[in-house]
XYZ file of C-alpha atoms in Angstrom:
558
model
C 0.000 0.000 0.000
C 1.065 3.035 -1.461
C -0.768 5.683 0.550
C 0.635 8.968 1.581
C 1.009 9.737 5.135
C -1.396 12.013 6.931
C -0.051 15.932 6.727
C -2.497 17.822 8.913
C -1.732 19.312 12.397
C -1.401 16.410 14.688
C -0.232 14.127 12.954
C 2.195 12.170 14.841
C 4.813 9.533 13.938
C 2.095 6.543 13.613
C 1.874 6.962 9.730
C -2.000 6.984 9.907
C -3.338 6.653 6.413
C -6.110 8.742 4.557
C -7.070 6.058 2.452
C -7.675 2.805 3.590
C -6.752 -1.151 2.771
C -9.302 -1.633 -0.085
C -9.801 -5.465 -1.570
C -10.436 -6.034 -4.853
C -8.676 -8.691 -7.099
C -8.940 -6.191 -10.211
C -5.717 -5.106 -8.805
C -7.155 -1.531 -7.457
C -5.725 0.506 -4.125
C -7.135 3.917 -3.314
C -4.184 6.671 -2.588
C -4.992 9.999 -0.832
C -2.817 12.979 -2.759
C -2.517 16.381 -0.773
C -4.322 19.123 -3.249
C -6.481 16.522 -4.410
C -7.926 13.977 -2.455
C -8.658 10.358 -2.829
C -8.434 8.322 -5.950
C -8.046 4.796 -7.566
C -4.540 3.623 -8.815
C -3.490 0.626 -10.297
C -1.475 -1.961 -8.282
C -0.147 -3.216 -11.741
C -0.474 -3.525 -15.363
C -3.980 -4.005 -16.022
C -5.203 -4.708 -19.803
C -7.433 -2.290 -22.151
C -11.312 -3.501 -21.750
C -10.881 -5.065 -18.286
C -14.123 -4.706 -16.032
C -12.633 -3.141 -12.902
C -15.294 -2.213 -10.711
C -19.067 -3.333 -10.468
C -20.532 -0.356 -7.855
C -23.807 -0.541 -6.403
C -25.807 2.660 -6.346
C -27.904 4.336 -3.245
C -30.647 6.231 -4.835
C -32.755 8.946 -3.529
C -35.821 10.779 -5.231
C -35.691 14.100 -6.226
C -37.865 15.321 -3.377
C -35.372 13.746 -0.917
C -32.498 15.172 -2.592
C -33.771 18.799 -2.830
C -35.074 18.951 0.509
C -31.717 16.977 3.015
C -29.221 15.192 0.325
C -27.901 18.638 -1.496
C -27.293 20.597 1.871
C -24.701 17.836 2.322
C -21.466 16.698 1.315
C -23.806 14.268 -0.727
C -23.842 16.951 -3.425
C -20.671 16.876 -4.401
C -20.505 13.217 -4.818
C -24.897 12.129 -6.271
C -25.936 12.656 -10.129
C -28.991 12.215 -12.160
C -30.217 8.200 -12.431
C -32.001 7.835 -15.651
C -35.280 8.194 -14.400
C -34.834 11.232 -12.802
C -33.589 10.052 -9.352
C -29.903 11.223 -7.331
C -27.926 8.256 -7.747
C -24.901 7.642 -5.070
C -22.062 5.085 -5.927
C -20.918 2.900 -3.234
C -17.817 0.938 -3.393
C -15.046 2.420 -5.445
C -17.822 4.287 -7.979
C -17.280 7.525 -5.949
C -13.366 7.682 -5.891
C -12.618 7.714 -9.321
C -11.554 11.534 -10.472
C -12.189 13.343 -13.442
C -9.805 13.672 -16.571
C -10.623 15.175 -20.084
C -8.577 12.206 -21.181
C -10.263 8.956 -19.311
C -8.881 5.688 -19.701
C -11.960 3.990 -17.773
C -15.668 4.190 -18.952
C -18.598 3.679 -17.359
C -22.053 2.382 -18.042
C -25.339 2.472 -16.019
C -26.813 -1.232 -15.162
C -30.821 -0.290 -14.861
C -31.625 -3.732 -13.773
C -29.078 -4.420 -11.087
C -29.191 -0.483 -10.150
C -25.209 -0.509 -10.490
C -22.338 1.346 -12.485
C -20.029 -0.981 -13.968
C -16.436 0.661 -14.798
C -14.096 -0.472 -17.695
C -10.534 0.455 -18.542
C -10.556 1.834 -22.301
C -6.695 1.435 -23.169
C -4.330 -0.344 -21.330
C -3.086 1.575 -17.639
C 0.096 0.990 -16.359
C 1.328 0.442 -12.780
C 1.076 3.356 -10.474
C -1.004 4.953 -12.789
C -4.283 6.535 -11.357
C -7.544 5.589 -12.863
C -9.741 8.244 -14.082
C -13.376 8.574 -15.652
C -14.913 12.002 -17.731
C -17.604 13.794 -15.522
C -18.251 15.769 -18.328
C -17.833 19.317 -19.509
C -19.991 21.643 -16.709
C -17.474 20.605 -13.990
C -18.215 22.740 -10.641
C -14.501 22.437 -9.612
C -11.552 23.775 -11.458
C -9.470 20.806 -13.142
C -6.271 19.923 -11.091
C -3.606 20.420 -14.008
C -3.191 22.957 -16.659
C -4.057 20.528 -20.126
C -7.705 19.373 -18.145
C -8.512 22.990 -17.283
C -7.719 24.908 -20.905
C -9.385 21.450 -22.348
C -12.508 22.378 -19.823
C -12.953 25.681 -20.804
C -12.779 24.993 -24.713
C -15.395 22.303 -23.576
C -17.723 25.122 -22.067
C -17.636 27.214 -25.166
C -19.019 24.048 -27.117
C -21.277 21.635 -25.902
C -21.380 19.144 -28.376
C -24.517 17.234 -27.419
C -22.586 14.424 -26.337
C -20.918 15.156 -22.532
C -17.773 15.956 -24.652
C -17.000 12.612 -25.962
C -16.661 13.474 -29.626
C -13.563 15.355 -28.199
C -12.015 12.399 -26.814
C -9.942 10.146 -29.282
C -11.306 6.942 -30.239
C -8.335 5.227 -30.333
C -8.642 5.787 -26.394
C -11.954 4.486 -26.146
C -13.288 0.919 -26.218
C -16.100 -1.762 -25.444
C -18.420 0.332 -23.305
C -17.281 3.578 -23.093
C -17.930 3.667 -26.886
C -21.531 2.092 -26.157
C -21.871 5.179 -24.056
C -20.680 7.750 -26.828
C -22.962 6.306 -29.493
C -25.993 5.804 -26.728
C -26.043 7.927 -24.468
C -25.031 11.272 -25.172
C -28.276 12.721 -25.153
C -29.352 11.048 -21.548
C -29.169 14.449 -19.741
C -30.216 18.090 -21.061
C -33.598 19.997 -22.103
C -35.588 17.693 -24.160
C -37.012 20.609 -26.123
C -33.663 21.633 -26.933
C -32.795 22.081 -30.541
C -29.993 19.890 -31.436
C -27.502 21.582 -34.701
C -26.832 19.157 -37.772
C -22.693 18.879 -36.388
C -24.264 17.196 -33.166
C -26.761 14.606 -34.644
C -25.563 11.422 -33.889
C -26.236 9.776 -37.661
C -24.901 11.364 -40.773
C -27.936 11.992 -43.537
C -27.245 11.022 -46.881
C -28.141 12.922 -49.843
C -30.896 11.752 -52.269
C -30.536 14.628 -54.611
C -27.939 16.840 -56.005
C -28.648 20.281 -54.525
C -28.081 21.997 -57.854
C -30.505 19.829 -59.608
C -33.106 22.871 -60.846
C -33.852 21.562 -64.784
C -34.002 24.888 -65.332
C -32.614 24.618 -69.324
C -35.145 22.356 -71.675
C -32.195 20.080 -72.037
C -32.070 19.508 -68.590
C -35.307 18.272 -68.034
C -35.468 14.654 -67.291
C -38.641 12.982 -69.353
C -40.645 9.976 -69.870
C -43.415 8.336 -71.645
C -46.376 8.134 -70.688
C -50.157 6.926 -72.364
C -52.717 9.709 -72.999
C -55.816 9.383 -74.437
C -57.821 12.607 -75.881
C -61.022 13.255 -74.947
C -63.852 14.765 -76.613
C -65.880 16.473 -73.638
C -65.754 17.730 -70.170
C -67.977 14.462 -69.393
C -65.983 12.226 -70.718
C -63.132 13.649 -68.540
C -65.065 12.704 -65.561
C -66.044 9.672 -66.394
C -62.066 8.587 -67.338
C -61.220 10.353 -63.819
C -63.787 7.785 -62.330
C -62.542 4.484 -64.078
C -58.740 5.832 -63.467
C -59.246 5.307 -59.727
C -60.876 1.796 -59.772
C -58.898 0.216 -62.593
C -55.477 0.322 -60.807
C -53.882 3.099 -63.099
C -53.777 5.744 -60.516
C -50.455 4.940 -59.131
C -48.122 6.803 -56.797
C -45.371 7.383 -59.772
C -48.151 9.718 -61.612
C -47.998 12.159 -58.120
C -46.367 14.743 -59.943
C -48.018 15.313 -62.820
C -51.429 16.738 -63.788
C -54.028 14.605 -65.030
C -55.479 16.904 -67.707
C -54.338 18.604 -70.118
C -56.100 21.937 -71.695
C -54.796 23.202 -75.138
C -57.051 25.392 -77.045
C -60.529 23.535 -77.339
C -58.734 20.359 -77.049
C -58.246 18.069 -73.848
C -56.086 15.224 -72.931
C -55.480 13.133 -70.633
C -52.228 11.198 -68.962
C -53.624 7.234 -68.114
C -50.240 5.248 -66.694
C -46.235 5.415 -67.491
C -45.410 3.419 -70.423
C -42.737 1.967 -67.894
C -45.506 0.665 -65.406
C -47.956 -0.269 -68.450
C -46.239 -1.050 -71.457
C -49.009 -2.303 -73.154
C -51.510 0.218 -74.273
C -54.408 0.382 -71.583
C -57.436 -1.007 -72.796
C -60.244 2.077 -72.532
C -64.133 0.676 -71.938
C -65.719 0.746 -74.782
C -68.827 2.397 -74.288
C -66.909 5.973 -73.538
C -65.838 5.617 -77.738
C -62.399 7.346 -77.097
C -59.594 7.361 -79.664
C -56.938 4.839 -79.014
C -53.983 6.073 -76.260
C -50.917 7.006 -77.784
C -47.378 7.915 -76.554
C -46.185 11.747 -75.498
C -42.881 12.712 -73.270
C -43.488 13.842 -69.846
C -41.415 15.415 -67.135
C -39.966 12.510 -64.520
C -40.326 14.970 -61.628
C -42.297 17.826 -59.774
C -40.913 21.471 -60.552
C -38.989 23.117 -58.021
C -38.819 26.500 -59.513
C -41.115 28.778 -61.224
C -38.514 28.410 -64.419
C -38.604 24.647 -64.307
C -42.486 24.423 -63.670
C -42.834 26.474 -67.117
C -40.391 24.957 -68.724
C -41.604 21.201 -67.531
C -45.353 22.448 -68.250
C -45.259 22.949 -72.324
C -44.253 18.936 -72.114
C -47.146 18.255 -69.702
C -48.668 20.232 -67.224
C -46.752 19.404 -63.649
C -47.161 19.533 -60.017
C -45.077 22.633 -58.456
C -43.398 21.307 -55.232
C -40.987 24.079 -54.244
C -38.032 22.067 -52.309
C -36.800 24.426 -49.407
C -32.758 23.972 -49.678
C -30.556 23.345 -46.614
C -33.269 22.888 -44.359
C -33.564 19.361 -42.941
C -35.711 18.161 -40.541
C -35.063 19.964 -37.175
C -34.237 17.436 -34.637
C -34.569 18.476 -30.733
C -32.440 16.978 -27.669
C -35.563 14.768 -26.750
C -35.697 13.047 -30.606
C -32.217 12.590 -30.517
C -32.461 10.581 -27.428
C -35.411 8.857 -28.619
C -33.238 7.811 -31.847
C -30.493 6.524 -29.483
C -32.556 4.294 -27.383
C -34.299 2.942 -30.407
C -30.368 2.252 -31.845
C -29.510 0.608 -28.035
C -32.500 -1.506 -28.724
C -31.662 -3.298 -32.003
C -28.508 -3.781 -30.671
C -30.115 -5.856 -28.056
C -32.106 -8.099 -30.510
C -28.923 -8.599 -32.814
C -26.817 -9.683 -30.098
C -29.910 -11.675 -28.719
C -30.246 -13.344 -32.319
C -26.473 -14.025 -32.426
C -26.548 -16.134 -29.022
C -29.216 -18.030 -30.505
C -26.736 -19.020 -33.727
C -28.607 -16.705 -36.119
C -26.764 -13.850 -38.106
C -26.810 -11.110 -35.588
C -28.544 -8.592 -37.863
C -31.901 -6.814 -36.665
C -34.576 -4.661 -37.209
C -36.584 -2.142 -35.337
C -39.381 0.138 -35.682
C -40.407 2.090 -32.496
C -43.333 4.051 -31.671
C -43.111 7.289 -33.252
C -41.208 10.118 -31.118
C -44.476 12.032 -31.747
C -47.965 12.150 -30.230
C -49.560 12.947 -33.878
C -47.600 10.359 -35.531
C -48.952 7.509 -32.810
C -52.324 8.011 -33.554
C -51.731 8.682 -36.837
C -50.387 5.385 -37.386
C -51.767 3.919 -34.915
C -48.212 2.285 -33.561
C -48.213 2.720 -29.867
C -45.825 0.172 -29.023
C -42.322 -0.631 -31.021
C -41.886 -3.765 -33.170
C -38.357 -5.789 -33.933
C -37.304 -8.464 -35.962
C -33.906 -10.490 -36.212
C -32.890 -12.336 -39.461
C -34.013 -16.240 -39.201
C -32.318 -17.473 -42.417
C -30.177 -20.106 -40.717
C -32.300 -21.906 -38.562
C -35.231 -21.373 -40.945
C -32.679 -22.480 -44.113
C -34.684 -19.657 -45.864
C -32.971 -17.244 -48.166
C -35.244 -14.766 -47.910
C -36.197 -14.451 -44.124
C -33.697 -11.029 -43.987
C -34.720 -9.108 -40.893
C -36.143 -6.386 -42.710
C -37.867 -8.574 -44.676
C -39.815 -10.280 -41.177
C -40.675 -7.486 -39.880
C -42.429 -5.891 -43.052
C -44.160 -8.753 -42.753
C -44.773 -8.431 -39.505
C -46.429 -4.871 -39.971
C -48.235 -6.880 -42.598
C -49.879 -8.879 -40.364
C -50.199 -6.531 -37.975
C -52.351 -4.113 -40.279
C -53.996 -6.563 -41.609
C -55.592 -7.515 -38.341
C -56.184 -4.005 -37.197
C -58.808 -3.985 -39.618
C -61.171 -7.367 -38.308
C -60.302 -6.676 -34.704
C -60.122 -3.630 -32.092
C -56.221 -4.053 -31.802
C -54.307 -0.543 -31.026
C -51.358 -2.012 -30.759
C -48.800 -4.225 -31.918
C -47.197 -6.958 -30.162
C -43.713 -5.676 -28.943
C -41.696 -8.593 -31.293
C -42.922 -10.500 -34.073
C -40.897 -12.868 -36.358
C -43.100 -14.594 -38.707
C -41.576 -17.615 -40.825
C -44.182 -18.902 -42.590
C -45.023 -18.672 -45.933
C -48.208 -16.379 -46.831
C -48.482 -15.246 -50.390
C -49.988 -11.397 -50.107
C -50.328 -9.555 -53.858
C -49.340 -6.119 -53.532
C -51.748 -3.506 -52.989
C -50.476 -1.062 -54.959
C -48.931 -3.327 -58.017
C -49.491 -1.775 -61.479
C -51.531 -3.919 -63.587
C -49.532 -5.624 -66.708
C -53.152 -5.868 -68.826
C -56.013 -4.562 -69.642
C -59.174 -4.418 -66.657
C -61.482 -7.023 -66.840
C -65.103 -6.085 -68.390
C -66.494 -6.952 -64.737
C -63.876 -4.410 -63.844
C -64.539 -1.935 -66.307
C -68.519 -1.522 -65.725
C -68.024 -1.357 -61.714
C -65.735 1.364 -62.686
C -68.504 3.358 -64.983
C -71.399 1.978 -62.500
C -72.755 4.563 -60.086
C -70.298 4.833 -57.129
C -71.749 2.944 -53.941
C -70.826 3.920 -50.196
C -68.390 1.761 -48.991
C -69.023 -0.571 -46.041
C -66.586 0.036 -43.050
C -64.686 -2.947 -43.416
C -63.992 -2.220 -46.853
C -63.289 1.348 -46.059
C -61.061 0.683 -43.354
C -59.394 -2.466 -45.542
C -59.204 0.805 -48.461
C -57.352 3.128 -45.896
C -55.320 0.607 -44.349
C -54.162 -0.223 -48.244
C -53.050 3.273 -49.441
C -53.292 5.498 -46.553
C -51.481 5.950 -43.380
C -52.109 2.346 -42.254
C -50.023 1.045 -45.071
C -47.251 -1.483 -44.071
C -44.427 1.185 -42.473
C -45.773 4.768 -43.936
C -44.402 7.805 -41.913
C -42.278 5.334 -39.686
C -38.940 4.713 -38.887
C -36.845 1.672 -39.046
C -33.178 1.401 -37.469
C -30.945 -1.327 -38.208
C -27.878 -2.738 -36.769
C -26.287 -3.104 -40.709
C -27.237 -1.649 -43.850
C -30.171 -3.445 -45.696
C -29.305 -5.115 -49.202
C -30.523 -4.184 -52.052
C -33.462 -6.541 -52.323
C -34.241 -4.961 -48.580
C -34.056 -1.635 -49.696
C -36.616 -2.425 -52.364
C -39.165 -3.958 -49.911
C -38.431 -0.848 -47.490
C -39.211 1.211 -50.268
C -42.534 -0.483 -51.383
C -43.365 -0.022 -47.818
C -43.426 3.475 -47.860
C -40.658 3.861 -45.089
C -40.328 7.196 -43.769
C -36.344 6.833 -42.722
C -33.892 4.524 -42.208
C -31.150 4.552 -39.654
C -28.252 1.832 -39.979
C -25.087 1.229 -37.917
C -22.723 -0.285 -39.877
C -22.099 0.104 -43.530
C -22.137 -3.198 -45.927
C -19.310 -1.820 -48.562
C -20.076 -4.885 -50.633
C -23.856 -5.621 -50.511
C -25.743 -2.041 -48.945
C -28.346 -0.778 -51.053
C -28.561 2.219 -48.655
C -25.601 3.934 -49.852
C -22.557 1.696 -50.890
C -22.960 -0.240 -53.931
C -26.156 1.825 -54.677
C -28.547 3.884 -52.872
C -32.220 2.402 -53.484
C -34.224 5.555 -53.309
C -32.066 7.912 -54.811
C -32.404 5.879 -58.198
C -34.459 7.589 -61.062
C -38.095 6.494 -61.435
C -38.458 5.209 -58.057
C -42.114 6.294 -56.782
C -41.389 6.569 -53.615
C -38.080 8.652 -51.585
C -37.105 7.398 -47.911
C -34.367 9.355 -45.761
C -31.039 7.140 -45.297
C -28.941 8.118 -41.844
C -25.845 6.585 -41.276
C -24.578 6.422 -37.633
C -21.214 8.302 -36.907
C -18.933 5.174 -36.637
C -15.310 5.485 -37.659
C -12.324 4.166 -36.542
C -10.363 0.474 -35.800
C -11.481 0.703 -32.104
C -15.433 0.679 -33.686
C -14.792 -2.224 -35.453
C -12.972 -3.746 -32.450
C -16.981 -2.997 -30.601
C -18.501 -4.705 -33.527
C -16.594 -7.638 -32.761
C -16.665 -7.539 -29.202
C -20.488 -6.777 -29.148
C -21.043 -9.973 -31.473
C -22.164 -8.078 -34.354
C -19.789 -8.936 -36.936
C -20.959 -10.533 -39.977
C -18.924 -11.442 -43.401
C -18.849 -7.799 -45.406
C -20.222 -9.932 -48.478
C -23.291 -10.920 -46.525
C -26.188 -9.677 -47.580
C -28.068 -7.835 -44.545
């Protein structure tokens, strides 16, 4: 035992100590040094990623805490528990000082109500162990590099306790859990939170200069169009549009009629959708539809609408630049808890000798969006294709089918909410809802369409909404993933009418979220979804993916 001898008045000759004999077989001794007080050293060499300390935590409620714990010494010593309560750690949890450069971590146990403290690099003998309180430190930092480092971390508070400013290649195992999860655990939840402190990085869909603001800029396609002799006719078309199937989410951004002089026209379906020439019913005695070029996207500028209008006329959907989605302190902590989770069911998967690869959609952030959707409780899925010996039974894949299900019992039952995980592995042939028809409508088809609409029944209303509306499979929602969906999962996210996508780790050979290709930024997709890489860089992040039981071969298709 190392431990300095006592130097206040009356101290005598008998060496007594101001820190005692502590046991622990991590190899641990508390020292007492004058200026600073107690604080954990090593007794020798102790390895990088080496679990330390487990300490127990005393917790009082914030009404106990206002009213007798912070009139104490308690208050220099107590900090927020996640739910709100003053947390105080027993054992050596409380001894451990502060340094801008830590080489232990710490993470918060919820169900054992401990701290459990890791070393993050290797410490050497002697050497005193130290954890990061944080940037708003209410004492001034003992040396000169931890208090200039302190006051550069006042100026900027970078929405995670100052750990973007510590170097990865200090940081391992679970202080990195810590800097990806849990940076937004303390702070207003109202807060706004800038782009540079986001936890995920959003990928571009669109060039920012893309205006088609020159005629030879303008992207077009074909489309069928039919002329029509009278204003009745028109209405009639409009009618049979909706019920055959040709009023697809790909014609959004165009207009349906066109005026020009006495003579009217209108679009039916994309050539690329129909190739075939739709079949008109034959007691409207239209022309036959022919070909004509039409813009592939809205107009995003009064030049490009005019332009993009003597083609066809088009929808004007002004795109405000540089202005993303604000994101406040609160979302960003819902987004990390929703990342912490998938985590969980990957690694859960992995025990269980499947691919450790999940998916997770949790109830919107969002009161509007819950009712909207009607998902008040979160949903997960894990890949199954090894102990199922399925190809297809991706994670994404199970839990769009999941949803699936899901919806599709909302509508026979008074169910408000999902169950909390669903893996389905049987096989249930469902036709797509919104598939474009390949031929012509049925005559059966055709006179329901020019028959005298009826009033739907509520099933088939609700069936109707669930189908195209805000019910449908994962519209306005957003799915995180531990690895980047393939391309075939990209696809079925995009039929789904995801909202967003969040994604840990990149698949360089097989991601169709951004690295061999990037699903919904292809041309003549009908539908766009948001793509959000989390900020993961580094050797030591890879050495957590390994560690965590996440890795998976970078050919595999996730």
């Amino acid at each position: 035992m190392n431990a300095l001898k006592d130097s206040s008045p009356g101290a005598g000759p008998s060496l007594l100590r101001k820190a005692p004999e502590h046991l622990n077989s991590s190899g641990l001794r508390i020292e007492y040094v004058e200026g600073k007080g107690r604080g954990v050293y090593a007794c020798r060499e102790i390895p990088a990623q080496t679990l330390i300390e487990v300490s127990p935590v005393l917790l009082f409620s914030a009404t106990e805490y206002e009213e007798h714990g912070c009139h104490t010494v308690l208050d220099h010593y107590t900090f927020k528990w996640r739910d709100g309560r003053m947390a105080l750690a027993l054992g050596l949890g409380s001894l451990f000082n502060h340094s801008q450069r830590p080489n232990v971590s710490y993470s918060f146990d919820m169900a054992t109500e401990s701290i459990r403290y890791t070393t993050t690099r290797k410490v050497m003998r002697d050497e005193e162990l130290c954890i990061f309180y944080g940037h708003k430190l209410w004492f001034d930092p003992l040396d000169a590099a931890d208090r200039a480092d302190a006051d550069v971390m006042e100026e900027t508070d970078d929405g995670w306790g100052g750990l973007t400013n510590v170097d990865h290649g200090e940081m391992s195992g679970e202080a990195l859990t810590c800097w990806m999860f849990d940076g937004f655990a303390e702070g207003e939840l109202d807060a706004h939170v800038s782009e540079e402190q986001l936890p995920f990085i959003r990928l571009k869909l669109t060039p920012g200069d893309e205006e088609e603001e020159d005629l030879d800029a303008i992207r077009k396609e074909d489309a069928w169009v039919v002329d029509l002799p009278n204003p009745r006719a028109a209405a009639v078309m409009l009618r049979w549009l909706k019920q055959s199937g040709f009023d697809t989410p790909s014609m959004a951004h165009l207009k349906r009629i066109r005026k020009i002089d006495n003579r009217m026209s209108m679009a039916l379906i994309l050539t690329r959708d129909h190739p075939q020439p739709p079949v008109i019913p034959d007691n409207t005695e239209l022309p036959p539809p022919y070909v004509v070029q039409v813009p592939k996207t809205a107009a995003t500028t009064m030049t490009s609408l005019k332009l993009k209008s003597t083609l066809w006329p088009t929808i004007y959907a002004p795109r405000k630049k540089f202005e993303p989605e604000p994101w406040s302190r609160g979302k960003a902590r819902w987004a990390c808890e929703a990342m912490k989770e998938v985590v969980r069911i990957a690694q859960a998967a992995g025990e269980k000798g499947e691919l450790p690869v999940a998916a997770y959609v949790p109830a919107p952030h969002d009161e509007e969006t819950r009712v909207a959707t009607l998902m008040f409780e979160p949903i997960g899925a894990h890949d199954t294709r090894r102990t199922t010996s399925h190809p297809l039974r991706h994670c994404v894949i199970n839990l769009v089918r999941a949803v699936g299900e899901l919806r599709a019992s909302s509508t026979t039952s008074d169910a408000k909410s999902p169950p909390p995980q669903l893996t389905p592995i049987v096989d249930v042939p469902t036709p797509s809802s919104t598939s474009v028809p390949t031929s012509a409508p049925s005559p059966e088809q055709i006179a329901a369409a020019l028959s005298p609409s009826r009033p739907k029944t509520p099933s088939t209303q609700s069936q109707s909404d669930a189908r195209n509306g805000a019910h449908y499979l994962l519209t306005s929602l957003s799915l995180f993933m531990t690895h980047e969906p393939c391309v075939m999962c990209s696809m079925a996210l995009l039929h789904s009418r995801v909202k967003e996508v969040f994604y840990l780790f990149p698949m360089e050979k097989t991601g169709g979220c951004g690295s061999i290709t990037c699903v919904p930024r292809l041309d003549g997709v009908n539908h766009r979804y948001a793509v959000n890489k989390w900020k993961l860089e580094g050797e030591r992040v890879q050495e957590w993916q390994k560690d965590s039981g996440l890795s998976i071969d970078d050919s595999c298709d996730a």
